[in-house]
Every structure is written in structure tokens, then in C-alpha cells.
Tab-separated table of C-alpha atoms in Angstrom:
chain	number	residue	atom	x	y	z
Z	79	MET	CA	-10.974	-42.517	25.016
Z	80	THR	CA	-8.630	-42.928	22.103
Z	81	VAL	CA	-7.602	-40.120	19.762
Z	82	ASN	CA	-8.868	-40.544	16.208
Z	83	TYR	CA	-5.835	-38.969	14.517
Z	84	ASP	CA	-7.200	-39.076	10.973
Z	85	LYS	CA	-10.257	-37.289	12.295
Z	86	VAL	CA	-8.144	-34.330	13.531
Z	87	PHE	CA	-6.540	-33.722	10.227
Z	88	GLU	CA	-9.691	-34.305	8.164
Z	89	GLN	CA	-11.531	-31.763	10.226
Z	90	ALA	CA	-8.628	-29.299	9.748
Z	91	ILE	CA	-8.911	-29.577	6.084
Z	92	GLN	CA	-12.727	-29.358	6.193
Z	93	ASP	CA	-12.523	-26.128	8.131
Z	94	LEU	CA	-10.473	-24.656	5.377
Z	95	LYS	CA	-12.890	-25.771	2.729
Z	96	ASP	CA	-15.879	-24.394	4.818
Z	97	GLU	CA	-14.253	-21.021	4.814
Z	98	ASN	CA	-13.386	-21.133	1.088
Z	99	ARG	CA	-9.654	-21.021	1.920
Z	100	TYR	CA	-8.669	-24.575	0.922
Z	101	ARG	CA	-5.928	-24.176	-1.768
Z	102	VAL	CA	-5.428	-26.354	-4.781
Z	103	PHE	CA	-2.158	-26.246	-6.407
Z	104	THR	CA	-2.160	-26.371	-10.216
Z	105	GLU	CA	0.471	-28.816	-11.680
Z	106	LEU	CA	2.510	-26.845	-14.328
Z	107	GLY	CA	5.470	-27.336	-16.534
Z	108	ARG	CA	6.891	-24.095	-17.727
Z	109	HIS	CA	8.332	-23.859	-21.239
Z	110	ALA	CA	12.025	-23.342	-21.169
Z	111	GLY	CA	12.821	-20.154	-23.210
Z	112	ASP	CA	9.213	-19.495	-23.650
Z	113	PHE	CA	8.007	-17.628	-20.541
Z	114	PRO	CA	5.106	-17.088	-19.636
Z	115	ARG	CA	3.853	-20.090	-21.513
Z	116	ALA	CA	3.381	-23.336	-19.537
Z	117	THR	CA	1.629	-26.721	-19.744
Z	118	ARG	CA	-0.987	-27.485	-17.153
Z	119	PHE	CA	-1.179	-31.169	-16.415
Z	120	THR	CA	-4.457	-32.933	-15.239
Z	121	GLU	CA	-5.835	-36.444	-14.882
Z	122	ASN	CA	-7.679	-35.880	-18.128
Z	123	GLY	CA	-4.573	-34.738	-20.127
Z	124	SER	CA	-2.847	-31.397	-20.569
Z	125	GLN	CA	-3.612	-27.780	-21.522
Z	126	ASP	CA	-1.544	-24.843	-22.673
Z	127	VAL	CA	-1.662	-21.942	-20.274
Z	128	THR	CA	-0.338	-18.384	-19.896
Z	129	ILE	CA	0.948	-17.621	-16.299
Z	130	TRP	CA	0.007	-14.329	-14.940
Z	131	CYS	CA	0.987	-14.537	-11.367
Z	132	SER	CA	4.592	-15.557	-11.243
Z	133	ASN	CA	7.106	-13.906	-8.957
Z	134	ASP	CA	9.631	-14.502	-11.586
Z	135	TYR	CA	8.925	-10.930	-12.401
Z	136	LEU	CA	11.294	-10.512	-15.157
Z	137	GLY	CA	11.396	-13.955	-16.589
Z	138	MET	CA	15.023	-14.472	-15.566
Z	139	GLY	CA	14.383	-18.086	-14.711
Z	140	GLN	CA	14.259	-18.637	-18.514
Z	141	HIS	CA	17.160	-16.126	-19.504
Z	142	PRO	CA	19.715	-17.687	-21.716
Z	143	LYS	CA	22.625	-16.438	-19.507
Z	144	VAL	CA	21.178	-17.997	-16.466
Z	145	LEU	CA	20.427	-21.342	-18.216
Z	146	ALA	CA	23.941	-21.458	-19.646
Z	147	ALA	CA	25.519	-20.661	-16.230
Z	148	MET	CA	23.569	-23.503	-14.567
Z	149	LYS	CA	24.461	-26.008	-17.292
Z	150	GLU	CA	28.059	-25.066	-17.018
Z	151	ALA	CA	28.070	-25.378	-13.089
Z	152	VAL	CA	26.423	-28.835	-13.077
Z	153	ASP	CA	28.975	-30.050	-15.449
Z	154	THR	CA	31.694	-28.442	-13.430
Z	155	TYR	CA	30.719	-28.999	-9.789
Z	156	GLY	CA	27.926	-31.769	-9.986
Z	157	ALA	CA	24.518	-31.699	-8.405
Z	158	GLY	CA	24.574	-31.071	-4.669
Z	159	ALA	CA	26.505	-29.009	-2.155
Z	160	GLY	CA	27.476	-31.872	-0.006
Z	161	GLY	CA	25.957	-30.827	3.295
Z	162	THR	CA	25.962	-27.688	5.669
Z	163	ARG	CA	28.726	-25.302	5.381
Z	164	ASN	CA	30.016	-26.193	8.765
Z	165	ILE	CA	30.638	-29.809	7.451
Z	166	SER	CA	31.300	-29.363	3.621
Z	167	GLY	CA	32.846	-25.825	3.546
Z	168	ASN	CA	31.849	-23.023	1.265
Z	169	THR	CA	31.400	-23.909	-2.256
Z	170	HIS	CA	33.202	-21.541	-4.744
Z	171	MET	CA	29.941	-20.374	-6.391
Z	172	ILE	CA	28.441	-19.336	-3.058
Z	173	CYS	CA	31.371	-17.259	-2.102
Z	174	GLU	CA	31.208	-15.547	-5.580
Z	175	LEU	CA	27.505	-15.131	-5.058
Z	176	GLU	CA	27.895	-13.513	-1.696
Z	177	LYS	CA	30.568	-11.100	-2.900
Z	178	GLU	CA	28.327	-10.035	-5.771
Z	179	LEU	CA	25.212	-9.566	-3.353
Z	180	ALA	CA	27.374	-7.479	-0.919
Z	181	ASP	CA	28.421	-5.338	-3.935
Z	182	LEU	CA	24.859	-4.932	-5.059
Z	183	HIS	CA	23.832	-3.398	-1.816
Z	184	GLN	CA	27.148	-1.714	-1.156
Z	185	LYS	CA	27.613	-3.557	2.008
Z	186	GLU	CA	30.723	-5.199	3.631
Z	187	SER	CA	29.434	-8.748	3.695
Z	188	ALA	CA	26.526	-10.974	2.607
Z	189	LEU	CA	25.267	-14.496	3.673
Z	190	VAL	CA	23.296	-16.758	1.420
Z	191	PHE	CA	20.312	-18.927	2.861
Z	192	THR	CA	18.239	-21.542	1.334
Z	193	SER	CA	15.254	-19.432	0.966
Z	194	GLY	CA	13.943	-15.924	1.664
Z	195	PHE	CA	11.670	-17.291	4.439
Z	196	VAL	CA	14.710	-18.801	6.255
Z	197	SER	CA	16.796	-15.578	5.808
Z	198	ASN	CA	14.195	-13.586	7.537
Z	199	ASP	CA	13.357	-15.993	10.254
Z	200	ALA	CA	16.991	-17.044	11.130
Z	201	THR	CA	18.296	-13.483	11.074
Z	202	ILE	CA	15.517	-11.774	12.976
Z	203	SER	CA	15.328	-14.400	15.617
Z	204	THR	CA	19.199	-14.331	16.001
Z	205	LEU	CA	19.285	-10.597	16.273
Z	206	GLY	CA	16.848	-10.772	19.175
Z	207	LYS	CA	18.904	-13.409	20.990
Z	208	LEU	CA	22.193	-11.704	20.620
Z	209	MET	CA	20.818	-8.324	22.094
Z	210	PRO	CA	19.336	-8.990	25.608
Z	211	GLY	CA	16.409	-6.653	26.280
Z	212	ALA	CA	15.817	-5.902	22.565
Z	213	VAL	CA	12.624	-4.650	21.236
Z	214	ILE	CA	11.618	-5.344	17.610
Z	215	LEU	CA	9.188	-2.784	16.097
Z	216	SER	CA	7.407	-4.632	13.169
Z	217	ASP	CA	5.161	-3.156	10.438
Z	218	ALA	CA	1.711	-4.621	10.707
Z	219	LEU	CA	1.826	-6.081	7.178
Z	220	ASN	CA	5.309	-7.598	7.289
Z	221	HIS	CA	5.828	-11.016	5.658
Z	222	ALA	CA	5.002	-14.065	7.763
Z	223	SER	CA	8.714	-15.013	7.714
Z	224	MET	CA	9.537	-11.772	9.509
Z	225	ILE	CA	6.601	-12.469	11.920
Z	226	ASP	CA	8.088	-15.838	12.685
Z	227	GLY	CA	11.582	-14.410	13.199
Z	228	VAL	CA	10.183	-11.965	15.624
Z	229	ARG	CA	8.330	-14.640	17.474
Z	230	HIS	CA	11.294	-17.051	17.550
Z	231	SER	CA	13.500	-14.378	18.798
Z	232	GLY	CA	11.730	-14.387	22.222
Z	233	CYS	CA	12.160	-10.557	22.669
Z	234	GLU	CA	9.591	-8.064	23.065
Z	235	LYS	CA	7.660	-7.030	19.956
Z	236	ILE	CA	5.772	-3.834	19.166
Z	237	ILE	CA	3.518	-3.817	15.939
Z	238	PHE	CA	3.128	-0.455	14.355
Z	239	LYS	CA	0.480	0.587	11.918
Z	240	HIS	CA	1.284	-0.218	8.297
Z	241	ASN	CA	3.637	2.381	6.785
Z	242	ASP	CA	2.676	4.844	9.668
Z	243	ALA	CA	5.766	6.837	10.596
Z	244	ALA	CA	3.738	8.747	13.263
Z	245	ASP	CA	2.579	5.649	14.914
Z	246	LEU	CA	6.082	4.193	14.858
Z	247	GLU	CA	7.507	7.349	16.485
Z	248	GLU	CA	4.947	7.100	19.293
Z	249	LYS	CA	6.014	3.539	20.038
Z	250	LEU	CA	9.671	4.420	19.729
Z	251	LYS	CA	9.151	7.272	22.354
Z	252	SER	CA	7.660	4.783	24.866
Z	253	ILE	CA	10.852	2.546	24.896
Z	254	ASP	CA	13.813	3.044	27.265
Z	255	PRO	CA	16.437	4.803	25.265
Z	256	ASN	CA	19.051	2.336	26.529
Z	257	ARG	CA	17.308	-0.669	25.125
Z	258	PRO	CA	18.302	-2.178	21.837
Z	259	LYS	CA	15.588	-1.506	19.153
Z	260	ILE	CA	15.134	-2.896	15.620
Z	261	ILE	CA	12.713	-1.402	13.042
Z	262	ALA	CA	11.788	-4.109	10.667
Z	263	PHE	CA	9.910	-3.258	7.588
Z	264	GLU	CA	9.491	-4.044	3.815
Z	265	SER	CA	10.151	-1.900	0.808
Z	266	VAL	CA	7.407	-3.131	-1.537
Z	267	TYR	CA	4.516	-4.937	-0.052
Z	268	SER	CA	3.512	-7.524	-2.449
Z	269	MET	CA	-0.372	-7.590	-1.972
Z	270	ASP	CA	-1.244	-3.939	-2.201
Z	271	GLY	CA	1.892	-2.914	-4.035
Z	272	ASP	CA	2.669	0.112	-1.787
Z	273	ILE	CA	5.978	1.219	-0.802
Z	274	SER	CA	7.217	2.000	2.750
Z	275	PRO	CA	8.258	5.585	3.753
Z	276	MET	CA	11.890	4.346	3.969
Z	277	GLU	CA	13.595	7.684	4.541
Z	278	THR	CA	11.300	8.761	7.273
Z	279	PHE	CA	11.802	5.315	8.929
Z	280	CYS	CA	15.597	5.864	8.714
Z	281	ASP	CA	15.341	9.315	10.138
Z	282	LEU	CA	13.433	7.732	13.146
Z	283	ALA	CA	15.942	5.077	13.560
Z	284	ASP	CA	18.789	7.712	13.758
Z	285	LYS	CA	16.637	9.798	16.124
Z	286	TYR	CA	15.885	6.930	18.629
Z	287	ASN	CA	19.113	4.953	18.126
Z	288	ALA	CA	17.534	2.002	16.489
Z	289	MET	CA	18.749	-0.448	13.827
Z	290	THR	CA	16.968	-0.804	10.585
Z	291	TYR	CA	16.017	-4.187	8.993
Z	292	LEU	CA	14.700	-3.967	5.400
Z	293	ASP	CA	13.000	-6.727	3.498
Z	294	GLU	CA	13.616	-5.946	-0.239
Z	295	VAL	CA	12.483	-9.306	-1.684
Z	296	HIS	CA	9.889	-7.729	-4.000
Z	297	ALA	CA	12.168	-5.023	-5.191
Z	298	VAL	CA	15.560	-6.504	-5.597
Z	299	GLY	CA	16.355	-6.786	-9.356
Z	300	LEU	CA	13.425	-4.372	-10.197
Z	301	TYR	CA	14.314	-1.083	-8.919
Z	302	GLY	CA	17.481	1.047	-8.617
Z	303	PRO	CA	20.128	1.632	-11.445
Z	304	HIS	CA	21.613	-1.855	-10.623
Z	305	GLY	CA	18.692	-3.671	-9.160
Z	306	GLY	CA	19.445	-2.969	-5.556
Z	307	GLY	CA	15.897	-2.301	-4.779
Z	308	ILE	CA	13.907	0.717	-3.526
Z	309	SER	CA	16.792	1.479	-1.071
Z	310	GLU	CA	19.134	1.926	-4.015
Z	311	ARG	CA	16.583	3.807	-6.076
Z	312	ASP	CA	16.185	6.270	-3.293
Z	313	GLY	CA	19.762	6.503	-2.264
Z	314	LEU	CA	19.191	5.001	1.162
Z	315	MET	CA	21.199	1.723	1.104
Z	316	ASP	CA	23.925	3.234	3.467
Z	317	ARG	CA	21.279	4.043	6.009
Z	318	ILE	CA	20.010	0.416	6.334
Z	319	ASP	CA	21.712	-1.772	8.640
Z	320	ILE	CA	20.553	-5.080	7.237
Z	321	ILE	CA	18.931	-5.577	3.738
Z	322	GLU	CA	17.335	-8.896	3.267
Z	323	GLY	CA	16.345	-10.267	-0.166
Z	324	THR	CA	15.676	-13.363	-2.271
Z	325	MET	CA	17.002	-14.814	-5.628
Z	326	GLY	CA	13.666	-16.601	-5.966
Z	327	LYS	CA	11.621	-13.700	-7.444
Z	328	ALA	CA	13.230	-11.116	-9.924
Z	329	PHE	CA	16.341	-12.983	-10.171
Z	330	GLY	CA	14.468	-16.180	-11.177
Z	331	VAL	CA	16.114	-18.882	-9.175
Z	332	VAL	CA	15.828	-19.679	-5.414
Z	333	GLY	CA	17.555	-18.761	-2.220
Z	334	GLY	CA	17.618	-15.958	0.311
Z	335	PHE	CA	20.212	-13.578	1.608
Z	336	ILE	CA	21.162	-10.832	4.000
Z	337	THR	CA	23.778	-8.047	3.450
Z	338	ALA	CA	25.156	-5.865	6.227
Z	339	ARG	CA	28.395	-4.872	8.097
Z	340	LYS	CA	30.887	-7.752	8.364
Z	341	ALA	CA	30.321	-8.070	12.236
Z	342	ILE	CA	26.609	-8.505	11.744
Z	343	VAL	CA	26.804	-10.961	9.111
Z	344	ASP	CA	29.541	-13.059	10.837
Z	345	SER	CA	27.325	-13.105	14.007
Z	346	ILE	CA	24.320	-14.464	12.088
Z	347	ARG	CA	26.575	-17.009	10.263
Z	348	SER	CA	27.930	-18.136	13.699
Z	349	TYR	CA	24.726	-18.155	15.811
Z	350	ALA	CA	21.732	-18.624	13.506
Z	351	SER	CA	20.492	-22.218	13.668
Z	352	GLY	CA	18.568	-21.887	10.315
Z	353	PHE	CA	21.829	-21.210	8.779
Z	354	ILE	CA	24.180	-23.613	10.595
Z	355	PHE	CA	22.029	-26.766	10.356
Z	356	THR	CA	20.758	-26.376	6.860
Z	357	THR	CA	22.442	-27.841	3.664
Z	358	THR	CA	23.565	-24.970	1.554
Z	359	LEU	CA	22.362	-24.081	-1.979
Z	360	PRO	CA	23.884	-26.357	-4.587
Z	361	PRO	CA	26.445	-24.730	-6.808
Z	362	VAL	CA	24.252	-25.015	-9.808
Z	363	ILE	CA	21.631	-22.705	-8.149
Z	364	ALA	CA	24.381	-20.248	-7.015
Z	365	ALA	CA	25.574	-20.044	-10.486
Z	366	GLY	CA	22.176	-19.277	-11.968
Z	367	ALA	CA	21.695	-16.579	-9.252
Z	368	LEU	CA	25.075	-15.075	-9.970
Z	369	ALA	CA	24.496	-14.909	-13.567
Z	370	SER	CA	21.159	-13.269	-13.093
Z	371	ILE	CA	22.356	-10.817	-10.525
Z	372	ARG	CA	25.342	-9.705	-12.827
Z	373	HIS	CA	23.106	-9.251	-15.813
Z	374	LEU	CA	20.552	-7.133	-14.195
Z	375	LYS	CA	23.355	-5.064	-12.444
Z	376	GLU	CA	24.313	-3.854	-15.950
Z	377	SER	CA	20.954	-4.115	-17.874
Z	378	GLN	CA	18.225	-1.667	-17.484
Z	379	ALA	CA	16.011	-2.935	-20.408
Z	380	GLU	CA	14.221	-5.477	-18.378
Z	381	ARG	CA	13.334	-3.061	-15.653
Z	382	ASP	CA	12.115	-0.484	-18.158
Z	383	ALA	CA	10.007	-3.016	-20.050
Z	384	HIS	CA	8.772	-4.366	-16.757
Z	385	GLN	CA	7.468	-0.982	-15.633
Z	386	GLU	CA	5.884	-0.191	-18.951
Z	387	ARG	CA	4.084	-3.511	-18.960
Z	388	ALA	CA	2.618	-3.031	-15.589
Z	389	ALA	CA	1.523	0.489	-16.292
Z	390	THR	CA	-0.102	-0.574	-19.570
Z	391	LEU	CA	-2.013	-3.354	-18.018
Z	392	LYS	CA	-3.300	-1.186	-15.130
Z	393	ARG	CA	-4.526	1.182	-17.828
Z	394	LEU	CA	-6.233	-1.421	-19.825
Z	395	LEU	CA	-7.987	-3.021	-16.861
Z	396	ALA	CA	-9.235	0.455	-15.748
Z	397	GLU	CA	-10.475	1.214	-19.207
Z	398	ALA	CA	-12.383	-2.012	-19.142
Z	399	GLY	CA	-14.174	-0.999	-15.833
Z	400	LEU	CA	-12.379	-3.744	-13.832
Z	401	PRO	CA	-11.626	-2.988	-10.067
Z	402	VAL	CA	-7.786	-2.727	-10.294
Z	403	LEU	CA	-5.784	-1.054	-7.470
Z	404	HIS	CA	-3.588	1.643	-8.816
Z	405	THR	CA	-0.331	0.825	-7.164
Z	406	PRO	CA	2.954	2.654	-7.387
Z	407	THR	CA	4.744	-0.572	-8.189
Z	408	HIS	CA	4.530	-3.550	-10.644
Z	409	ILE	CA	2.010	-5.342	-8.560
Z	410	VAL	CA	-1.607	-5.370	-10.218
Z	411	PRO	CA	-4.280	-6.388	-7.779
Z	412	VAL	CA	-7.767	-6.999	-9.401
Z	413	MET	CA	-10.301	-6.954	-6.384
Z	414	VAL	CA	-13.026	-9.607	-5.830
Z	415	TYR	CA	-13.874	-9.017	-2.132
Z	416	ASP	CA	-15.153	-12.540	-1.587
Z	417	ALA	CA	-13.182	-15.790	-1.090
Z	418	ALA	CA	-15.633	-18.146	-2.835
Z	419	LEU	CA	-16.023	-15.912	-5.883
Z	420	CYS	CA	-12.255	-15.314	-6.197
Z	421	LYS	CA	-11.722	-19.032	-6.262
Z	422	GLN	CA	-14.460	-19.320	-8.967
Z	423	ALA	CA	-13.062	-16.592	-11.083
Z	424	SER	CA	-9.596	-18.180	-10.922
Z	425	ASP	CA	-11.002	-21.632	-11.853
Z	426	MET	CA	-12.890	-20.124	-14.718
Z	427	LEU	CA	-9.942	-18.284	-16.099
Z	428	LEU	CA	-7.942	-21.541	-16.011
Z	429	GLU	CA	-10.447	-23.952	-17.332
Z	430	ASP	CA	-12.137	-21.799	-20.074
Z	431	TYR	CA	-9.358	-19.324	-21.091
Z	432	GLY	CA	-6.063	-20.980	-20.324
Z	433	ILE	CA	-5.069	-18.083	-17.949
Z	434	TYR	CA	-3.402	-19.081	-14.723
Z	435	ILE	CA	-3.817	-16.673	-11.767
Z	436	GLN	CA	-4.092	-17.918	-8.345
Z	437	PRO	CA	-6.790	-16.500	-6.004
Z	438	ILE	CA	-5.287	-14.522	-2.930
Z	439	ASN	CA	-7.339	-14.990	0.318
Z	440	PHE	CA	-7.000	-15.075	4.078
Z	441	PRO	CA	-4.534	-15.093	5.748
Z	442	THR	CA	-2.350	-13.712	2.859
Z	443	VAL	CA	-4.872	-10.763	2.829
Z	444	PRO	CA	-7.616	-9.874	5.243
Z	445	ARG	CA	-11.072	-11.455	4.910
Z	446	GLY	CA	-13.153	-9.403	2.544
Z	447	GLU	CA	-10.100	-8.308	0.561
Z	448	GLU	CA	-9.734	-11.207	-1.723
Z	449	ARG	CA	-8.229	-10.610	-5.116
Z	450	LEU	CA	-6.489	-11.849	-8.144
Z	451	ARG	CA	-2.954	-10.563	-7.969
Z	452	ILE	CA	-1.514	-10.183	-11.460
Z	453	THR	CA	2.205	-9.700	-12.220
Z	454	PRO	CA	2.865	-8.752	-15.772
Z	455	SER	CA	6.472	-9.406	-17.041
Z	456	PRO	CA	8.366	-7.875	-19.877
Z	457	LEU	CA	7.512	-11.019	-21.804
Z	458	HIS	CA	3.718	-10.561	-21.633
Z	459	ASP	CA	2.943	-9.058	-25.053
Z	460	ASP	CA	0.076	-6.889	-26.202
Z	461	LYS	CA	-2.019	-9.974	-27.546
Z	462	MET	CA	-1.662	-11.669	-24.168
Z	463	MET	CA	-2.830	-8.716	-22.356
Z	464	ALA	CA	-5.892	-8.146	-24.650
Z	465	SER	CA	-6.721	-11.782	-24.121
Z	466	LEU	CA	-6.436	-11.445	-20.274
Z	467	VAL	CA	-8.492	-8.185	-20.190
Z	468	ASN	CA	-11.179	-9.822	-22.284
Z	469	ALA	CA	-11.343	-12.937	-20.314
Z	470	LEU	CA	-11.594	-11.136	-17.116
Z	471	LYS	CA	-14.572	-9.070	-18.430
Z	472	GLU	CA	-16.296	-12.067	-19.308
Z	473	VAL	CA	-15.707	-13.748	-16.020
Z	474	TRP	CA	-16.701	-10.669	-14.136
Z	475	GLY	CA	-20.025	-10.634	-16.111
Z	476	ARG	CA	-20.669	-14.396	-15.698
Z	477	LEU	CA	-20.196	-14.174	-11.841
Z	478	GLY	CA	-21.825	-10.732	-11.326
Z	479	LEU	CA	-18.671	-9.485	-9.685
Z	480	LYS	CA	-18.258	-5.763	-8.671
Z	481	GLN	CA	-17.015	-3.304	-11.255
Z	482	ALA	CA	-14.743	-0.443	-10.661
Z	483	ALA	CA	-16.231	2.404	-8.484
């Protein structure tokens, strides 16, 4: 019997469609200097839309300083990096970026990767391989990239209940005190917008002689007096062994990084396949990220405006009777609780109102927890917010969706 390869893949796609989990990517062209405005391109023409779900949380991808730095860098250094660092060396802009990141988190050293996914996967997997017998204790809701890193490490993993310090301690107690231990968790969880009990986790790490690995990707640039994240805001950076972050969200460009003690960073640099065998970020990207980080280290205006916009939108949605989760962060989830209806709501908002919000469904969130995840920026004005709330009210009525309890 011969294998029908096309049938295998066609069935895989059909399975997703049957579960209402098949994702369609909208073709967008963001307007330079006019975020959150964009043009949607379709086979039938184009449409002006407002983006409400971007992880470019502060609109820094359109900031004049960032654009100017990138234009200067491409004129100075050209387009690409020339290859991996082992072959092509360190580009000057990457070196400057790593110094800035180390300073941001008050660490001895930093290492830049091509994405936040790669930085998590490469670093966590390498930590496990460098410490024979290690145990990684991972929060139940950690990023997929962290989960992959744990899996690829080949070492024992223990999952503790989400943000549950008591459960974490019970699991730490069960481990031989002489075994290496890594507690891996995030600061801001991007779907529910909750924050980890970081200080308590650090106390447990001290008590049970464990390393701490913190993913700050949804917090860097947004919290703390210099944008160092929740760990900076709460005065805990010195208690975290490894802080991982991204330049692809609040900093508005692309790329991931870790910051830590020099020996840790040098070990990851020397052993992590995901770093060694990947072409480094181009100088133009590093220049943009550097300009963004330097600006946000000095400017509080964007962070203040961001928090005000998020709080205002949550209030407006609640007053309209819409089922918004009241999070302690900038994440604004509006709950739908059904995959098919969530996709319908998203499609209606786009087609009928020019509002772009991607539906969030399994496996990003558990089945039955489907939602529209809204991320207001400092550049979403009152008029945009009023249009959004009115559109959501109409869509909720048209689809008969659940109102706020």
C-alpha cells in the first residue's frame, strides 16, 4: 500500500477546521508613522483598518528615533549580518545592543538571539545539558518556547500549578537537595494578563538552592522606571539568575535576548546550538532595537500613557456590559468562550467595522476559554476606543454572545 502524502496533510488541515481552530492570517500593511492604522489587502481590493491586537505595545515600531536609527544603519552597514557570529564575527551594533540590554537588567552580560522563541528554547535546553541531573520546575502556563526548551534539555521536568507558590514548594521539597534545580516562570502572562508572585518564587529559590529563570517578554519596556520589566518595578532583578526578553514586542522590532552573570551567558554562547548555528540579526535591526531601548530607558511618557489607555478601555468595556477580564496589566481579554463564535466575532469586526482583532483559541488558551485579546497602545485615542466598544456591542448582539456576569 502506497502512502498518499497529500491526503495526510489535507486531513491535518481538515481536523483543524472541524475543531474551529484553523487560522487565517490577514494581510496587512502598517502605515509608517500612523500606528495603529493599517491597510488590509484582499483579492477584491483593500480596506483601511485599525489594529487592536498588536504586541507592538507602545507603537515603538513606528517611533521616529527607531526609524531614523534603522535608516542610518542600513546606509552605514548594509543589509545583512553576513552569517553566524562564529563565521562572521560580532557586528558592532549587536555588541552595543548587548551592552545596553545588560545595563537595562543590571546584569554582567547579555546575549542576543534571532527571536524570543529561540532565546528561550536555546537557553533552557542548554542549561539542562550543562547540569547533569538537573530538574526544571516550570509554571503550567509558561510559553510554548519555554516548554520546548524544557523538552529539548532532556532533563527531568516538573510542572507546578500556575502562579502557585505552595505547590511549587511542595515539589521543591521532593527533590534531592544536591540536584541542580531551575525554576522557570514568566512575569506577565499574556493571555490572562496576570503577574507571577516573583518575590515568593525568589524566596523559594533561595531556600531550596535553585536557579531562577524569568521570561519578561510581555513586560520589558512596559514596567519599571527604565523599562526593565516587573522584576525592575518590584526591585527583584538582582535575585533573578537569568532574565529573558524580546525586542519584538514593546521595543517594536524583532529578536530575543538573555541577561545574566558573565559565566552563564558565555556558556550559552558557547554551547547553545540555537545560537551557534543561526545567522545573527542584521545591524539595521540591532540599531532599531538599540534606539528603542535607549529611548524607553529615559522616557516614562509612553508607559504612563499605555497604562492609562488600558485602564480606560477596561472601564469602557465593563460599562458597556461586555465580558472583559479585569487584569492588573495592559492585557485586555474580552471573553467569548466558544471557538466558532470567536472566529465569527473577529471576522465581523474586520469585515463590517475595519477593526482587526485576532481570535485566540486552543492551544493558546484552553478549550472553552476562547477570547478576543485586545492590546491598547498610547496611540489608540478616545475616538478609536468609542468605535471599538460600539462595534463590540453590536457584534455581541448580532451573535447573541454572553454579556458580563
